[in-house]
PDB file of C-alpha atoms and ligand atoms in Angstrom:
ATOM      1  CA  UNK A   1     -40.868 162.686  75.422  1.00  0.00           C
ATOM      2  CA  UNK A   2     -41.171 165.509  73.131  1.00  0.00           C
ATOM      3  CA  UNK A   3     -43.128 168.115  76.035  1.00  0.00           C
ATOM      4  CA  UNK A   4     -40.967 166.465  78.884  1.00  0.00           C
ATOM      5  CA  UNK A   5     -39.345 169.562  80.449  1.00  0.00           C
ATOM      6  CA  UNK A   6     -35.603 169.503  81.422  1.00  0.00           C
ATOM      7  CA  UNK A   7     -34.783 168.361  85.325  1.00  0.00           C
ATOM      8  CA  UNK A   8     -32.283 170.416  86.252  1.00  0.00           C
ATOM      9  CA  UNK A   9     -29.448 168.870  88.422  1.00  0.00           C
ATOM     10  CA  UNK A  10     -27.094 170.951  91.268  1.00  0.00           C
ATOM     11  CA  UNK A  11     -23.847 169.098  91.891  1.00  0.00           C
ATOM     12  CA  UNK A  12     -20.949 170.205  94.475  1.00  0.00           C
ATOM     13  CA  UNK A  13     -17.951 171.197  92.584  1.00  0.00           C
ATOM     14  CA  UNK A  14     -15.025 168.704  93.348  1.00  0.00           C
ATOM     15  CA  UNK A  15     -14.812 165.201  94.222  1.00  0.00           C
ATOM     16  CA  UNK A  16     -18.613 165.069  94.871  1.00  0.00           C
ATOM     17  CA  UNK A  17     -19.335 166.074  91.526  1.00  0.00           C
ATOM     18  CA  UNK A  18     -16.590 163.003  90.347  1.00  0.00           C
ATOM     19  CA  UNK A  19     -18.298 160.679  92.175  1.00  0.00           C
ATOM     20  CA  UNK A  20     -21.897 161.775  91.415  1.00  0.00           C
ATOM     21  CA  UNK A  21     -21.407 161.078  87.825  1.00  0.00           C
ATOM     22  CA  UNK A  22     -19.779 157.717  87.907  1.00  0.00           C
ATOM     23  CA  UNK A  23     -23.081 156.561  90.063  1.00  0.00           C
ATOM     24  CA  UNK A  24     -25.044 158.423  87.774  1.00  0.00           C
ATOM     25  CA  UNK A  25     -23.352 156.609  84.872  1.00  0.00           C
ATOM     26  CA  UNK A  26     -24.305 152.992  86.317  1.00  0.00           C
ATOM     27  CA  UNK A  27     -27.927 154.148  86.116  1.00  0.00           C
ATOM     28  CA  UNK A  28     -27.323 155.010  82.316  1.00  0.00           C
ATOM     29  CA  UNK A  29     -27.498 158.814  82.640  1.00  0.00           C
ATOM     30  CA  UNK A  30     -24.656 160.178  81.046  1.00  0.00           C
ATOM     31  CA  UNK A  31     -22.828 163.694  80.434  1.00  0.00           C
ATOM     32  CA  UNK A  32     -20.053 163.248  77.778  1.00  0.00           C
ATOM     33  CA  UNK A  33     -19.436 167.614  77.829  1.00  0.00           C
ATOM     34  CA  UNK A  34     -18.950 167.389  81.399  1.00  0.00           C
ATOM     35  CA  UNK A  35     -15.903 164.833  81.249  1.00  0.00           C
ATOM     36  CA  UNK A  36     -13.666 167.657  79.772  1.00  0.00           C
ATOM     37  CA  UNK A  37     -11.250 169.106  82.555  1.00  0.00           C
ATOM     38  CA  UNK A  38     -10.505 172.053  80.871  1.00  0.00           C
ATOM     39  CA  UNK A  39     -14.221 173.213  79.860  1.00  0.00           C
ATOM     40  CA  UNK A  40     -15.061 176.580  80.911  1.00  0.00           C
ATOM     41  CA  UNK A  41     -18.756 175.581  80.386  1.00  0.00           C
ATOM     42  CA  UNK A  42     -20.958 175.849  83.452  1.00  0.00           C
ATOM     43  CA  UNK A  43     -24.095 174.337  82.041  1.00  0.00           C
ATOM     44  CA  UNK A  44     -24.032 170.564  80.766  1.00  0.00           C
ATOM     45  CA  UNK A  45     -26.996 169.134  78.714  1.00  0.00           C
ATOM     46  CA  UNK A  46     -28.074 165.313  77.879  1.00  0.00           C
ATOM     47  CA  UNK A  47     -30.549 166.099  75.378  1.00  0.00           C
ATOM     48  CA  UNK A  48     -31.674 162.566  74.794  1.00  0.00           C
ATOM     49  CA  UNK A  49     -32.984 161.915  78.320  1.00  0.00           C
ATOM     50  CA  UNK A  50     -34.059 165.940  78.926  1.00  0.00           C
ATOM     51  CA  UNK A  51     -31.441 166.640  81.382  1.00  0.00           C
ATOM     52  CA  UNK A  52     -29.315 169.803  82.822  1.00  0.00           C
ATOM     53  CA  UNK A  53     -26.733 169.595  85.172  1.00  0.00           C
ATOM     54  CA  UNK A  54     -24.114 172.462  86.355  1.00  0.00           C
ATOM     55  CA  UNK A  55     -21.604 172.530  89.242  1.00  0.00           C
ATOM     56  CA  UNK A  56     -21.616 174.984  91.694  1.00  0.00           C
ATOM     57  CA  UNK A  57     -20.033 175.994  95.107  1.00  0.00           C
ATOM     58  CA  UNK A  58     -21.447 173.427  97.935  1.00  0.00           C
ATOM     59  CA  UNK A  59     -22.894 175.893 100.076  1.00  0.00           C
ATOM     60  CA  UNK A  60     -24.760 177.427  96.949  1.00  0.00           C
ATOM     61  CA  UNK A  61     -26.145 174.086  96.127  1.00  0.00           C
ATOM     62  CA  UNK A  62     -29.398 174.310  98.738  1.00  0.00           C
ATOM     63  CA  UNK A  63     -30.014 177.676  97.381  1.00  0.00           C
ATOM     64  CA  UNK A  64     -30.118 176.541  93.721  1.00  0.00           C
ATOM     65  CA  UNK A  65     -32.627 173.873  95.254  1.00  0.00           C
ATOM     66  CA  UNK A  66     -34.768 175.675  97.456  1.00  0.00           C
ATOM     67  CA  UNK A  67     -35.755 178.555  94.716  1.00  0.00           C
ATOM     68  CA  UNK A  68     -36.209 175.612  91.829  1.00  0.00           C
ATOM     69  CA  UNK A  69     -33.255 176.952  89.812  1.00  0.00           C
ATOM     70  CA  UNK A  70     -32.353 173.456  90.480  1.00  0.00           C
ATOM     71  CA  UNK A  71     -34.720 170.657  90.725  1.00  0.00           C
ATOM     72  CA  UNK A  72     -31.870 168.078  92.136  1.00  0.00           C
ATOM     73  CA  UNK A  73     -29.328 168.840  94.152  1.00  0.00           C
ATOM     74  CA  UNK A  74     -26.059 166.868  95.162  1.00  0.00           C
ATOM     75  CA  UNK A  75     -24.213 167.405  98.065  1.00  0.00           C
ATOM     76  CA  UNK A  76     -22.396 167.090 101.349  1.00  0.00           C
ATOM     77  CA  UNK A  77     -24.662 166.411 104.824  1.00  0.00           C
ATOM     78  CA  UNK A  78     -22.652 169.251 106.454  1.00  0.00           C
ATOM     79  CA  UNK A  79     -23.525 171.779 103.832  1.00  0.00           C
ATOM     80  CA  UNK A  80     -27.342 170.802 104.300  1.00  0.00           C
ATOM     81  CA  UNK A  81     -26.995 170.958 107.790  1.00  0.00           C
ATOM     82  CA  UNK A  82     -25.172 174.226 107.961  1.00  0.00           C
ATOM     83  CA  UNK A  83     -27.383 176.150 105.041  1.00  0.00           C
ATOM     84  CA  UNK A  84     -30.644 175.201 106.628  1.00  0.00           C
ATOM     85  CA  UNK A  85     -32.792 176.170 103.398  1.00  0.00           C
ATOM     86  CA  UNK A  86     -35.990 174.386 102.728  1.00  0.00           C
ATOM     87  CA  UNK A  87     -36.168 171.388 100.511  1.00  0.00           C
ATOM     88  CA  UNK A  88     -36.221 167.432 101.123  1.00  0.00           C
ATOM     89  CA  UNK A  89     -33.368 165.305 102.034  1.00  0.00           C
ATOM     90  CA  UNK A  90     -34.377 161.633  99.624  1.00  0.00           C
ATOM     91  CA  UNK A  91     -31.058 159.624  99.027  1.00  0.00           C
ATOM     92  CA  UNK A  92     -28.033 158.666 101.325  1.00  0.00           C
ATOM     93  CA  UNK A  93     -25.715 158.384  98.162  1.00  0.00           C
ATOM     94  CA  UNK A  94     -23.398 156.211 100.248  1.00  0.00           C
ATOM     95  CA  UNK A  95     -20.011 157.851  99.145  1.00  0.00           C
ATOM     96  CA  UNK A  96     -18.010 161.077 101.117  1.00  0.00           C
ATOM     97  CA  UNK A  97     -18.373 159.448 104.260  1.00  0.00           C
ATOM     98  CA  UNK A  98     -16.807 161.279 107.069  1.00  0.00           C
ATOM     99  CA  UNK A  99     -17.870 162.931 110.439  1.00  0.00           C
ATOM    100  CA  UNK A 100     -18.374 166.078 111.756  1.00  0.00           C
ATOM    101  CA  UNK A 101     -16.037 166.417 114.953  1.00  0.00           C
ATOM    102  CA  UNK A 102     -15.177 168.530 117.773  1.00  0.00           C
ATOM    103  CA  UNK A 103     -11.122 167.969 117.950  1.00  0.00           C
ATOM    104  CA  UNK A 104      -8.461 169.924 119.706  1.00  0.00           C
ATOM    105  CA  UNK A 105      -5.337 169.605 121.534  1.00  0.00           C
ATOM    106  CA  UNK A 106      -5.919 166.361 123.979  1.00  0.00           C
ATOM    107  CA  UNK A 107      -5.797 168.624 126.815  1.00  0.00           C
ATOM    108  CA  UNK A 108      -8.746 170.152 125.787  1.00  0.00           C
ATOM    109  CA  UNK A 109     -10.630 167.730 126.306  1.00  0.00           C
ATOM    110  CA  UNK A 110     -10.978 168.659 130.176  1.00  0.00           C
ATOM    111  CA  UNK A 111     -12.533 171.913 129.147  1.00  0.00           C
ATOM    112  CA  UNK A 112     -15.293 170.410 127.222  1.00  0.00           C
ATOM    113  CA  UNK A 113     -16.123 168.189 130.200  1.00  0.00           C
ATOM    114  CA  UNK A 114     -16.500 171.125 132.937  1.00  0.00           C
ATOM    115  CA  UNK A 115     -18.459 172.551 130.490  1.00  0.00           C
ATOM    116  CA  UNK A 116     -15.431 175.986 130.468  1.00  0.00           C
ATOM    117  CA  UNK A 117     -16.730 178.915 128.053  1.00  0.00           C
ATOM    118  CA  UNK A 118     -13.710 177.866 125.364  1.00  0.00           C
ATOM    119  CA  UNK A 119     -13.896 179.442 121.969  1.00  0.00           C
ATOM    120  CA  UNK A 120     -14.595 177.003 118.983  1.00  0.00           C
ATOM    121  CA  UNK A 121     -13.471 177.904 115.448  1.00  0.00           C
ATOM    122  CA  UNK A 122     -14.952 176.450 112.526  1.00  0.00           C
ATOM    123  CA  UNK A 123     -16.476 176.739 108.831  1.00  0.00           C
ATOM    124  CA  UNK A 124     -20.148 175.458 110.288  1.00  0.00           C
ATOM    125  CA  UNK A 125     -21.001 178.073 112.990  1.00  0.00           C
ATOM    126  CA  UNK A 126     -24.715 176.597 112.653  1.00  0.00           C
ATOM    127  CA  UNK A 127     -23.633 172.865 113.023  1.00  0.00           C
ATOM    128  CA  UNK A 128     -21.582 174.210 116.215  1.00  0.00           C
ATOM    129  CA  UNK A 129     -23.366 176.231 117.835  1.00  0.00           C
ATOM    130  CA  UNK A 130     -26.529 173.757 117.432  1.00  0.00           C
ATOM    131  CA  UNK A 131     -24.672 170.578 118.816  1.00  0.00           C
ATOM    132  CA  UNK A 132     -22.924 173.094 121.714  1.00  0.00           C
ATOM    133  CA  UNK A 133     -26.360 174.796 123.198  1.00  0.00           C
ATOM    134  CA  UNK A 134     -29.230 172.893 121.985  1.00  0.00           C
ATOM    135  CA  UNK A 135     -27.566 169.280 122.631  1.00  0.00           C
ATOM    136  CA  UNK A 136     -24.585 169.924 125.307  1.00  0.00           C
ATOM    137  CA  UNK A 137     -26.475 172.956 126.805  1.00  0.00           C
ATOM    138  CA  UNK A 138     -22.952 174.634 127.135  1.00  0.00           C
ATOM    139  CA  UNK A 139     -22.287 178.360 126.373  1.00  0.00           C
ATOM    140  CA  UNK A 140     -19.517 178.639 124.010  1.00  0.00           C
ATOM    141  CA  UNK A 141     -17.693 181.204 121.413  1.00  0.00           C
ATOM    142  CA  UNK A 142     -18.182 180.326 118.106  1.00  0.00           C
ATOM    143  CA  UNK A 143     -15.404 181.566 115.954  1.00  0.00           C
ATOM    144  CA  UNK A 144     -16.445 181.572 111.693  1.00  0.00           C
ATOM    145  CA  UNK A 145     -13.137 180.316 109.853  1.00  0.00           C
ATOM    146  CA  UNK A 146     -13.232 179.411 105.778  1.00  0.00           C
ATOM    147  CA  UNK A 147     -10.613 176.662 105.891  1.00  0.00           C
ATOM    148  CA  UNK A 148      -7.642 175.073 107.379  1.00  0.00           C
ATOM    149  CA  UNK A 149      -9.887 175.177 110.615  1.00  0.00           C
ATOM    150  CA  UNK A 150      -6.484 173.018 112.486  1.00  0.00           C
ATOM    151  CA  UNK A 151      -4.600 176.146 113.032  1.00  0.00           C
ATOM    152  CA  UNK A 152      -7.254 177.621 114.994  1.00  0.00           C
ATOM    153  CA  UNK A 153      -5.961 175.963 118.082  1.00  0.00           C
ATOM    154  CA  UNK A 154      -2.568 175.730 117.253  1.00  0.00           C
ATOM    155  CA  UNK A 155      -1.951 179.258 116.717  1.00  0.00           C
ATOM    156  CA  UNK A 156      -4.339 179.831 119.662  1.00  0.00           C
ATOM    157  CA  UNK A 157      -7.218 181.443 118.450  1.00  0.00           C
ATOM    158  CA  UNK A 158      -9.392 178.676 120.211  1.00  0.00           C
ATOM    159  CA  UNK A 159      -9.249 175.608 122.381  1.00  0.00           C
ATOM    160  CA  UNK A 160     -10.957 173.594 119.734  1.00  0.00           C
ATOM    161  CA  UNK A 161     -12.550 173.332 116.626  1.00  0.00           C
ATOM    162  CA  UNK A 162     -15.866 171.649 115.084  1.00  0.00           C
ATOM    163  CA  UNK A 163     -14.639 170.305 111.642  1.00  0.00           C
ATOM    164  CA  UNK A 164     -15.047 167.049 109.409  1.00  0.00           C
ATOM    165  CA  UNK A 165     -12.502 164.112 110.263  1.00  0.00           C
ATOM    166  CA  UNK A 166     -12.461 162.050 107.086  1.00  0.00           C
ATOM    167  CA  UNK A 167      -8.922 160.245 107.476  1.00  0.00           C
ATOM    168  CA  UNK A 168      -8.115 161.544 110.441  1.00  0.00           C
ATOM    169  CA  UNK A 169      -4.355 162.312 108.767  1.00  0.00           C
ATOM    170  CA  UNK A 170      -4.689 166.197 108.796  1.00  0.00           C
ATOM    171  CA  UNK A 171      -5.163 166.459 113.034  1.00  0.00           C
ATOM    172  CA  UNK A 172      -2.402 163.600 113.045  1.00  0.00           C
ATOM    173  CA  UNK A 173      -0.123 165.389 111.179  1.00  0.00           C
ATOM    174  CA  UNK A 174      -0.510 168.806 113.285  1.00  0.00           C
ATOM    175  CA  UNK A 175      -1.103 166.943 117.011  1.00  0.00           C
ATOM    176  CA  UNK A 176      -4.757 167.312 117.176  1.00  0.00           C
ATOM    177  CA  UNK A 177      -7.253 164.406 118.285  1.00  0.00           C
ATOM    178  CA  UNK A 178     -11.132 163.787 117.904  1.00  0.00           C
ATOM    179  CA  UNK A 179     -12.861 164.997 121.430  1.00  0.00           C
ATOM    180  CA  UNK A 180     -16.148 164.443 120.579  1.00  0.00           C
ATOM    181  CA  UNK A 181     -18.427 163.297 117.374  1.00  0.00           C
ATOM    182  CA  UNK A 182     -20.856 165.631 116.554  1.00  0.00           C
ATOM    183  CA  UNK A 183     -22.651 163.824 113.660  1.00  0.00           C
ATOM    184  CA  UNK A 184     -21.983 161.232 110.485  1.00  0.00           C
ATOM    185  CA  UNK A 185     -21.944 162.416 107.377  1.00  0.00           C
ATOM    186  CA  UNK A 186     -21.983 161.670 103.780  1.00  0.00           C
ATOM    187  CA  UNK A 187     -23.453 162.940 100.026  1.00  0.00           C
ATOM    188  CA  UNK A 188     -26.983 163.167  99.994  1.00  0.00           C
ATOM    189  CA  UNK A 189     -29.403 163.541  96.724  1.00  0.00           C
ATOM    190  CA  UNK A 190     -31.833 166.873  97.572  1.00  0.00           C
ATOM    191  CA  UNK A 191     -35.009 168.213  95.334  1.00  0.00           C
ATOM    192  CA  UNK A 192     -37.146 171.162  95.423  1.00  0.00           C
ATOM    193  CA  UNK A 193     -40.120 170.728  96.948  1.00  0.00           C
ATOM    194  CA  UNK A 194     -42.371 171.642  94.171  1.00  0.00           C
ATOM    195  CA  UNK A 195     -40.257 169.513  92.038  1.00  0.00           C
ATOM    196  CA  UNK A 196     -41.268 166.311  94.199  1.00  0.00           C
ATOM    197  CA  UNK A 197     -44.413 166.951  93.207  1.00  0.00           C
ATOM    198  CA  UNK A 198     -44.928 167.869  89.666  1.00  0.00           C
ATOM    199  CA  UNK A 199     -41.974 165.662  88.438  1.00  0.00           C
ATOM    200  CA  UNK A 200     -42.994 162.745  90.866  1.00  0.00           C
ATOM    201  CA  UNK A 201     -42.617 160.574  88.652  1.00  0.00           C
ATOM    202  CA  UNK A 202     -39.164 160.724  87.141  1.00  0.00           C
ATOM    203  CA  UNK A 203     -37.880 161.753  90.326  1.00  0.00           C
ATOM    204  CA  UNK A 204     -39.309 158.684  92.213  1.00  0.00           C
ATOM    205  CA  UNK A 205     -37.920 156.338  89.518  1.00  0.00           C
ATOM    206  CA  UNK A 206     -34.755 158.154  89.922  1.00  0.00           C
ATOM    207  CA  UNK A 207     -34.387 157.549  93.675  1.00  0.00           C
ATOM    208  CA  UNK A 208     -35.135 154.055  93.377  1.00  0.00           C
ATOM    209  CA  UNK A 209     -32.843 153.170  90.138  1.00  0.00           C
ATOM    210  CA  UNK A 210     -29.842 154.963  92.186  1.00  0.00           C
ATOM    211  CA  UNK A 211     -31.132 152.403  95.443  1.00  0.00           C
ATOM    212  CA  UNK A 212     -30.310 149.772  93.537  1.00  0.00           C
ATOM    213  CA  UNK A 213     -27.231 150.283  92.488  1.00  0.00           C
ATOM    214  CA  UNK A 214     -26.164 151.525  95.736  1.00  0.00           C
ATOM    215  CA  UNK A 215     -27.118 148.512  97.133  1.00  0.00           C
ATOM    216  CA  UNK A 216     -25.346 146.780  94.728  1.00  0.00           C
ATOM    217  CA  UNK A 217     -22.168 148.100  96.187  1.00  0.00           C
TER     218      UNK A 217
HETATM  219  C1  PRP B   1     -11.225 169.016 105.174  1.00  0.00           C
HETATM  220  C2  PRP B   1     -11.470 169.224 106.662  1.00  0.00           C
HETATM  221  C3  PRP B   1     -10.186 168.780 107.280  1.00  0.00           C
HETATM  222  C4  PRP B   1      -9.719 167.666 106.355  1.00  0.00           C
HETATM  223  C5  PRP B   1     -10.064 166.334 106.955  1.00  0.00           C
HETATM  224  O1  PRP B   1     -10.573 170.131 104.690  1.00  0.00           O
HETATM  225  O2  PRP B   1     -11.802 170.576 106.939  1.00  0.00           O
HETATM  226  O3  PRP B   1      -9.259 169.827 107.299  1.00  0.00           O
HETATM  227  O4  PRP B   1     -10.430 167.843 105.113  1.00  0.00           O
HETATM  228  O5  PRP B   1      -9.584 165.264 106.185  1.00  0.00           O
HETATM  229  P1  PRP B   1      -8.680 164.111 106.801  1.00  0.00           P
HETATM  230  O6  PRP B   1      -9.318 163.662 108.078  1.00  0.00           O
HETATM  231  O7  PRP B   1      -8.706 163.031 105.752  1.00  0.00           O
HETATM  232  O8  PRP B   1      -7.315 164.667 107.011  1.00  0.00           O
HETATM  233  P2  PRP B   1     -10.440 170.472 103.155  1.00  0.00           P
HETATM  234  O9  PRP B   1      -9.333 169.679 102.560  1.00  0.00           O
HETATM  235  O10 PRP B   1     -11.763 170.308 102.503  1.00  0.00           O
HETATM  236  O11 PRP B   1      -9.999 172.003 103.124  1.00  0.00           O
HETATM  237  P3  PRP B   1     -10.208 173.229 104.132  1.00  0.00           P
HETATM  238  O12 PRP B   1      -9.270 173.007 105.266  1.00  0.00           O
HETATM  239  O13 PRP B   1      -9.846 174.405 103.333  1.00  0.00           O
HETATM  240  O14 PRP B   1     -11.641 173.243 104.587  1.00  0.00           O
END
């Protein structure tokens, strides 16, 4: 124990985070600091079992992984998908299940199939334009929004929009429908490559105490 270095953990701010640590908790690894709302503290420590975690932005989470500021990351499919940074995808965590969607007025739907150059706003131009030329081969305008991506067509900056659908409530409530499904997705455990190897051990038992209890559920 005592030259055991400190695996550092990466974990989307938000309900992710919430989430990661009441799984985490099951498995006996705790974080008492980290339970206090109103902490200004970025860095957590469980000194007993030589562990670091810190939250961070989701899209910053990859980045923390790939240079080995972090050797664990935890976060959202879409943000792997859309950062495109090099480390390995181990655990389906099971939880912040949702899908990524084209969606748009219903009419729009007629544009998508005749293959019309439409303009398609969203916060994953990567995940969009991937799924519009390399799997639909059709020629599109990506649009880059940072959030309520439903007014895009609305307002008519575009005739649709590549977004997650979790609910479903949010298009509901502004007369928008699913068009097309680009991809399932859900939170997903992530560790530096170099990590995988030299910590192999504790990471491996890691993985497989969090399969069980997932399994469990
Ligand atoms: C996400 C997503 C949708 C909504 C989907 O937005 O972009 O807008 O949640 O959830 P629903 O299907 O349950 O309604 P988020 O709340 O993260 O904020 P954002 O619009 O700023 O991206």
């Amino acid at each position: 124990m005592e030259d055991m270095r400190y695996l550092t953990f990466a974990l989307g701010k938000g309900r992710l985070a919430d989430k990661t640590l009441k799984l985490f908790e099951k498995i006996g690894i705790t974080c008492e600091e980290m339970k206090d709302k109103d902490t200004r503290k970025l860095i957590f420590v469980n000194e007993d079992l030589k562990l670091r975690f810190f939250l961070a932005k989701g899209p910053d989470v990859p980045t923390y992984v790939e240079y080995g500021a972090a050797d664990i990351g935890i976060v959202g499919k879409d943000t792997i998908l859309e950062e495109g940074r090099n480390i390995y995808e181990v655990l389906d965590l099971g939880f912040g299940k949702c899908r990524m969607c084209i969606c748009g007025p219903k009419e729009a739907g007629e544009l998508l199939r005749h293959h019309e150059l439409i303009r398609v706003a969203t916060k994953y131009p990567r995940i969009a334009t991937d799924y519009f030329y390399n799997k639909k081969y059709q020629t599109v305008e990506i649009i880059k929004l940072n959030g309520s991506i439903e007014l895009a067509p609305i307002v008519g900056l575009s005739e649709v929009i590549c977004d997650i659908v979790e609910t479903g409530s949010t298009l509901r409530e502004n007369g928008l429908v699913v068009l097309e499904e680009v991809c399932p997705l859900s939170a997903r455990m992530v560790v530096n490559q170099v990590s995988m190897k030299m910590e192999n051990e504790r990471i491996t038992k890691l993985i497989s105490d969090l399969k069980t209890v997932i399994n469990e559920n």
